[in-house]
Amino acid sequence: MFGRDRSLTSLLNDTFIRGILFQALIAIGLFLSINWLADNTLSNLANQGKTLGFDFLTRTAGFQISPTLGTWMLDYKVGKSTYTDVYLIGIINTFIVALLGILAATVIGFTVGIMRLSDNLVFRWFSSFYVEVVRNVPLLLQLFFWYFAVLRAMPSKREKLELVEGVAGLNITGLYLPAPIVSDGFIYSFLSLIGAIAITFLVRRYALRRQAETGQILPMFWIGLGIIIILPVLVHYLNGSPLDWSLPEFKDTGPKLRQGYQSGAGMVLVPEMLAVWLALSLYTAAFIAEIVRAGILAVNRGQTEAAYALGVRPNVTLRLVVIPQAMRVIIPPLTSQYLNLTKNSSLAVAIAYPELVSVFAGTALNQVGKEVEMIFMMMMVYLTFSLMTAAFMNWFNSRVKLVER
Amino acid sequence: MKKLSFLSALCGAAMGFGAVASANAATTLEAVKAKGFVQCGVSQGLPGFSNADDSGKWTGLDVDLCRAVAAAVFGDAEKVKYSPLSAKQRFTALSSGEIDILSRNTTWTMTRDTQLGLNFAGVNYYDGQGMMVPIALGVKSATELDGANICTNTGTTTELNITDYFRTNGMSFNLVAFEKADEVVAAYDAGRCDVYTTDRSGLAAQRGKLTQPDSHVVLPEIISKEPLGPVVRQGDDQWFNIVRWSLNAMINAEELGISSSNVNMKKFQSKLAPSVARLIGKEGKFGEELGLSNDWAYNIIMQVGNYAESYEKHVGLNTPLKLARGVNSLWSNGGILYAAPIR
């Protein structure tokens, strides 16, 4: 029979068998080293009289957290809220600053990146200066700069800088804006907005088909804008406008300590959050600007020339010829920048913004002392955020990438 | 074999080699002797307690404790290396084996003693949490602080104390918690907060960093008990004893009137009070019982000084901190400083 009289050496030289053998050896080695590390951790923890476990999550937390989106959403109350709430507050605050940062960084980055390619000398110089300065200074220093420089420039707690008379104002304790108070019927206004967006998509599909068949172009932008604004507004007012606004309240009489913007009226964005948002957006935008510039320059000049030769106008050329081709170069590095921004948000701990690292790995960890569990939980959050971002961007990339036949 | 979950396996990988290093050393004393120095966790700069000067030399009340342990172990107070730690890093650094002693104005609380796998070896400064406000605010008492913005550090007991105090008095407040003390001072100085709260010794130490130190006032209320002391890992009683008795030796030396200026004279004196003879190693084998040489306490007093010397040099009335002894006087002088006897 085949194989029966084969020697051990020839068995080892068989690529299939050899492959299995070495993979098995590596798997066993990996298992043993992980096992050894885990065993070591457990025995070291046992030596210190500590155990692994997540029961601390149901204990109540005895410390105050500064007012942010997270504390507002979970209605954080000292002595009632648990460490699970603290964890969620950290996640929400990290998420919101990462999301806002990604949006702002994208807008600023694309603007600056296109400005660097502009024919206008002032635009070009300004954007080059911006990119070179911002991307070459460490982010932590920029964070301190925006926090402390801006803090010192603000009016004091008992003064205000009114942006819109009685509606929005600014001082050292934060940016005060009206807060929406939602009553029961508001859900219909919200649903009608979603409906309007869906209708716009359907109309757009019809418009594209009509254009393909007859060559006639519908003014899609104006139609879409009309549907998205008029429908929800109509529903909202027919329903008796079930949305109120709570305006910020400023007092300059009474005891000195109570003067200034009053808590409980309106909405406040604390300066810590504004500084984190600003620093993260501006820093990442510098990198995005270079990515955008690279993407646009990667599109062959012949593409633009061909479009011009066909009589296509410059702005349409940029929108329909250059940008779509540039996008497939831009998207992969852009994804990395989004991931960087999310993870960099953990630097916010330095300036007292209560994100995950600050409230959970800082304050809560010191009270509870479960380093292994809590650092693990925190790593999982960043991993999840990053994988979600990467998944979305990969999906987006697959939509814009070059279709090869 | 222990049953392992995927989680603990991953955690094991995360803990990595820090855990391995501490698992191999049998006792802390052996490990310290083998590497030739004591690794001491201190603050990132709190004048009077642990602060580095321009040349990188660390001084302070907390630093003196580490120097005392080095003097007891090696007979040389300079054999100390310092790890500046933030409030939130400190316990992890100690339990991972990165440092041998944590001497960083750390409050002894039950949670920390029982849940963190650590032991407090004593108290080297009895403190309490206080509040500082600008004089211009016109506040005379902490009970008038309803609605105030308060700046403090993360990862300390101050966060809990201030929350408790305001809840007890039915007042509202906003807490802005920074990772490092320098940023707290800077934010308070810029006017972000109405109140700066930390231990009263810390307020005295940080006041000098404000642009106008004299236009701020510390309110009379002391809202907590803050016994500050050195911390060691749980489970090594020998090392725990060495740290505890190094501190006790300094306090006992003050009580017995032994200081760095007269300890040498005492050593050659033939007629000594038995308690002094035991302290400086002329009678009994107290050092050997600790695993050290019998002149351990002599070395501490000779090279570091007794508690009073250390106090007056770093935080006393002739220093910028100007902290009176108060409750930190010896029990025999009306304070609560009371060390168990060496006998």
Short mmCIF file of N, CA and C in Angstrom, two decimals, chain A residues 155-225:
data_model
loop_
_atom_site.label_atom_id
_atom_site.label_comp_id
_atom_site.label_asym_id
_atom_site.label_seq_id
_atom_site.Cartn_x
_atom_site.Cartn_y
_atom_site.Cartn_z
N PRO A 155 -14.44 85.13 29.59
CA PRO A 155 -14.94 85.96 30.69
C PRO A 155 -15.09 85.09 31.94
N SER A 156 -15.00 85.69 33.12
CA SER A 156 -15.04 84.90 34.35
C SER A 156 -16.45 84.36 34.60
N LYS A 157 -16.56 83.55 35.67
CA LYS A 157 -17.83 82.87 35.93
C LYS A 157 -18.99 83.84 36.14
N ARG A 158 -18.70 85.03 36.63
CA ARG A 158 -19.78 85.96 36.93
C ARG A 158 -19.99 86.99 35.83
N GLU A 159 -19.32 86.77 34.70
CA GLU A 159 -19.55 87.60 33.52
C GLU A 159 -19.99 86.69 32.39
N LYS A 160 -20.38 87.31 31.26
CA LYS A 160 -20.76 86.47 30.14
C LYS A 160 -20.46 87.16 28.83
N LEU A 161 -20.28 86.35 27.80
CA LEU A 161 -20.13 86.86 26.45
C LEU A 161 -21.32 86.30 25.70
N GLU A 162 -22.29 87.18 25.38
CA GLU A 162 -23.51 86.67 24.77
C GLU A 162 -23.33 86.49 23.28
N LEU A 163 -23.60 85.30 22.82
CA LEU A 163 -23.50 85.01 21.39
C LEU A 163 -24.81 85.39 20.71
N VAL A 164 -25.92 84.93 21.28
CA VAL A 164 -27.25 85.35 20.84
C VAL A 164 -27.96 85.81 22.09
N GLU A 165 -28.41 87.05 22.09
CA GLU A 165 -29.01 87.67 23.26
C GLU A 165 -30.01 86.73 23.97
N GLY A 166 -29.70 86.35 25.21
CA GLY A 166 -30.64 85.55 26.00
C GLY A 166 -30.76 84.09 25.60
N VAL A 167 -30.10 83.69 24.52
CA VAL A 167 -30.27 82.32 24.04
C VAL A 167 -28.98 81.52 24.20
N ALA A 168 -27.86 82.10 23.80
CA ALA A 168 -26.60 81.38 23.88
C ALA A 168 -25.52 82.30 24.41
N GLY A 169 -24.72 81.78 25.32
CA GLY A 169 -23.67 82.60 25.90
C GLY A 169 -22.49 81.76 26.32
N LEU A 170 -21.41 82.48 26.67
CA LEU A 170 -20.15 81.80 26.89
C LEU A 170 -19.47 82.43 28.09
N ASN A 171 -18.93 81.61 29.00
CA ASN A 171 -17.95 82.12 29.96
C ASN A 171 -17.05 80.96 30.38
N ILE A 172 -16.25 81.19 31.41
CA ILE A 172 -15.22 80.20 31.73
C ILE A 172 -15.80 78.85 32.15
N THR A 173 -17.05 78.84 32.60
CA THR A 173 -17.62 77.56 33.03
C THR A 173 -18.26 76.79 31.89
N GLY A 174 -18.29 77.37 30.69
CA GLY A 174 -18.78 76.60 29.55
C GLY A 174 -19.57 77.41 28.55
N LEU A 175 -20.04 76.68 27.54
CA LEU A 175 -20.87 77.28 26.50
C LEU A 175 -22.31 76.92 26.82
N TYR A 176 -23.16 77.95 27.02
CA TYR A 176 -24.54 77.72 27.44
C TYR A 176 -25.47 77.84 26.24
N LEU A 177 -26.27 76.81 26.02
CA LEU A 177 -27.17 76.76 24.88
C LEU A 177 -28.56 76.38 25.37
N PRO A 178 -29.59 76.64 24.56
CA PRO A 178 -30.93 76.20 24.96
C PRO A 178 -30.99 74.68 24.95
N ALA A 179 -31.73 74.11 25.87
CA ALA A 179 -31.86 72.66 25.90
C ALA A 179 -33.26 72.28 25.42
N PRO A 180 -33.37 71.28 24.54
CA PRO A 180 -34.70 70.87 24.08
C PRO A 180 -35.44 70.11 25.17
N ILE A 181 -36.72 70.41 25.34
CA ILE A 181 -37.55 69.63 26.27
C ILE A 181 -38.59 68.92 25.42
N VAL A 182 -38.46 67.62 25.33
CA VAL A 182 -39.30 66.84 24.43
C VAL A 182 -40.58 66.43 25.14
N SER A 183 -41.75 66.73 24.51
CA SER A 183 -42.99 66.19 25.07
C SER A 183 -43.50 65.05 24.18
N ASP A 184 -44.63 64.47 24.58
CA ASP A 184 -45.05 63.19 24.01
C ASP A 184 -45.10 63.12 22.49
N GLY A 185 -45.70 64.16 21.85
CA GLY A 185 -45.96 64.06 20.42
C GLY A 185 -44.73 64.21 19.54
N PHE A 186 -43.57 64.50 20.14
CA PHE A 186 -42.40 64.84 19.34
C PHE A 186 -41.93 63.67 18.48
N ILE A 187 -42.25 62.47 18.91
CA ILE A 187 -41.81 61.29 18.19
C ILE A 187 -42.32 61.33 16.74
N TYR A 188 -43.53 61.93 16.52
CA TYR A 188 -44.08 61.99 15.15
C TYR A 188 -43.25 62.91 14.27
N SER A 189 -42.83 64.06 14.84
CA SER A 189 -41.98 64.97 14.09
C SER A 189 -40.70 64.25 13.67
N PHE A 190 -40.16 63.48 14.61
CA PHE A 190 -38.91 62.77 14.35
C PHE A 190 -39.12 61.72 13.26
N LEU A 191 -40.25 60.96 13.38
CA LEU A 191 -40.53 59.92 12.39
C LEU A 191 -40.74 60.54 11.01
N SER A 192 -41.40 61.71 10.97
CA SER A 192 -41.65 62.33 9.67
C SER A 192 -40.33 62.76 9.02
N LEU A 193 -39.35 63.13 9.86
CA LEU A 193 -38.04 63.49 9.30
C LEU A 193 -37.41 62.27 8.64
N ILE A 194 -37.49 61.12 9.32
CA ILE A 194 -36.93 59.90 8.75
C ILE A 194 -37.67 59.54 7.47
N GLY A 195 -39.02 59.69 7.51
CA GLY A 195 -39.83 59.41 6.33
C GLY A 195 -39.42 60.29 5.17
N ALA A 196 -39.20 61.58 5.46
CA ALA A 196 -38.83 62.53 4.41
C ALA A 196 -37.52 62.13 3.75
N ILE A 197 -36.57 61.66 4.58
CA ILE A 197 -35.28 61.25 4.03
C ILE A 197 -35.48 60.04 3.12
N ALA A 198 -36.35 59.11 3.54
CA ALA A 198 -36.61 57.92 2.73
C ALA A 198 -37.25 58.32 1.40
N ILE A 199 -38.22 59.23 1.44
CA ILE A 199 -38.90 59.68 0.22
C ILE A 199 -37.89 60.30 -0.74
N THR A 200 -36.97 61.12 -0.14
CA THR A 200 -35.97 61.78 -0.98
C THR A 200 -35.14 60.74 -1.74
N PHE A 201 -34.80 59.64 -1.05
CA PHE A 201 -34.01 58.60 -1.70
C PHE A 201 -34.76 57.99 -2.88
N LEU A 202 -36.08 57.77 -2.67
CA LEU A 202 -36.89 57.18 -3.74
C LEU A 202 -36.96 58.12 -4.94
N VAL A 203 -37.18 59.42 -4.64
CA VAL A 203 -37.26 60.41 -5.72
C VAL A 203 -35.93 60.46 -6.48
N ARG A 204 -34.83 60.31 -5.73
CA ARG A 204 -33.52 60.37 -6.37
C ARG A 204 -33.34 59.20 -7.33
N ARG A 205 -33.81 58.03 -6.91
CA ARG A 205 -33.70 56.87 -7.79
C ARG A 205 -34.49 57.08 -9.08
N TYR A 206 -35.70 57.68 -8.90
CA TYR A 206 -36.53 57.96 -10.07
C TYR A 206 -35.81 58.97 -10.98
N ALA A 207 -35.22 60.00 -10.37
CA ALA A 207 -34.55 61.05 -11.13
C ALA A 207 -33.38 60.49 -11.93
N LEU A 208 -32.64 59.58 -11.31
CA LEU A 208 -31.48 58.99 -12.01
C LEU A 208 -31.95 58.15 -13.20
N ARG A 209 -33.07 57.40 -12.98
CA ARG A 209 -33.56 56.56 -14.06
C ARG A 209 -34.06 57.43 -15.21
N ARG A 210 -34.77 58.53 -14.82
CA ARG A 210 -35.31 59.44 -15.83
C ARG A 210 -34.17 60.07 -16.63
N GLN A 211 -33.07 60.41 -15.89
CA GLN A 211 -31.93 61.01 -16.57
C GLN A 211 -31.30 60.03 -17.55
N ALA A 212 -31.22 58.76 -17.12
CA ALA A 212 -30.62 57.75 -17.97
C ALA A 212 -31.46 57.52 -19.22
N GLU A 213 -32.82 57.62 -19.07
CA GLU A 213 -33.69 57.34 -20.20
C GLU A 213 -33.86 58.53 -21.13
N THR A 214 -34.11 59.69 -20.52
CA THR A 214 -34.45 60.85 -21.35
C THR A 214 -33.34 61.90 -21.40
N GLY A 215 -32.37 61.81 -20.51
CA GLY A 215 -31.30 62.81 -20.50
C GLY A 215 -31.70 64.09 -19.77
N GLN A 216 -32.95 64.16 -19.26
CA GLN A 216 -33.36 65.37 -18.53
C GLN A 216 -32.95 65.27 -17.07
N ILE A 217 -32.44 66.36 -16.52
CA ILE A 217 -31.95 66.36 -15.13
C ILE A 217 -32.95 67.08 -14.23
N LEU A 218 -33.35 66.41 -13.15
CA LEU A 218 -34.20 67.07 -12.16
C LEU A 218 -33.31 67.85 -11.19
N PRO A 219 -33.75 69.04 -10.72
CA PRO A 219 -32.96 69.77 -9.71
C PRO A 219 -33.05 69.06 -8.36
N MET A 220 -32.33 67.94 -8.24
CA MET A 220 -32.48 67.03 -7.11
C MET A 220 -32.18 67.70 -5.77
N PHE A 221 -31.17 68.57 -5.75
CA PHE A 221 -30.77 69.20 -4.49
C PHE A 221 -31.95 69.98 -3.89
N TRP A 222 -32.60 70.78 -4.71
CA TRP A 222 -33.68 71.63 -4.21
C TRP A 222 -34.90 70.79 -3.85
N ILE A 223 -35.18 69.78 -4.66
CA ILE A 223 -36.32 68.91 -4.34
C ILE A 223 -36.11 68.22 -3.00
N GLY A 224 -34.92 67.66 -2.83
CA GLY A 224 -34.60 66.95 -1.59
C GLY A 224 -34.70 67.86 -0.39
N LEU A 225 -34.10 69.05 -0.51
CA LEU A 225 -34.12 70.02 0.59
C LEU A 225 -35.56 70.35 0.95
#
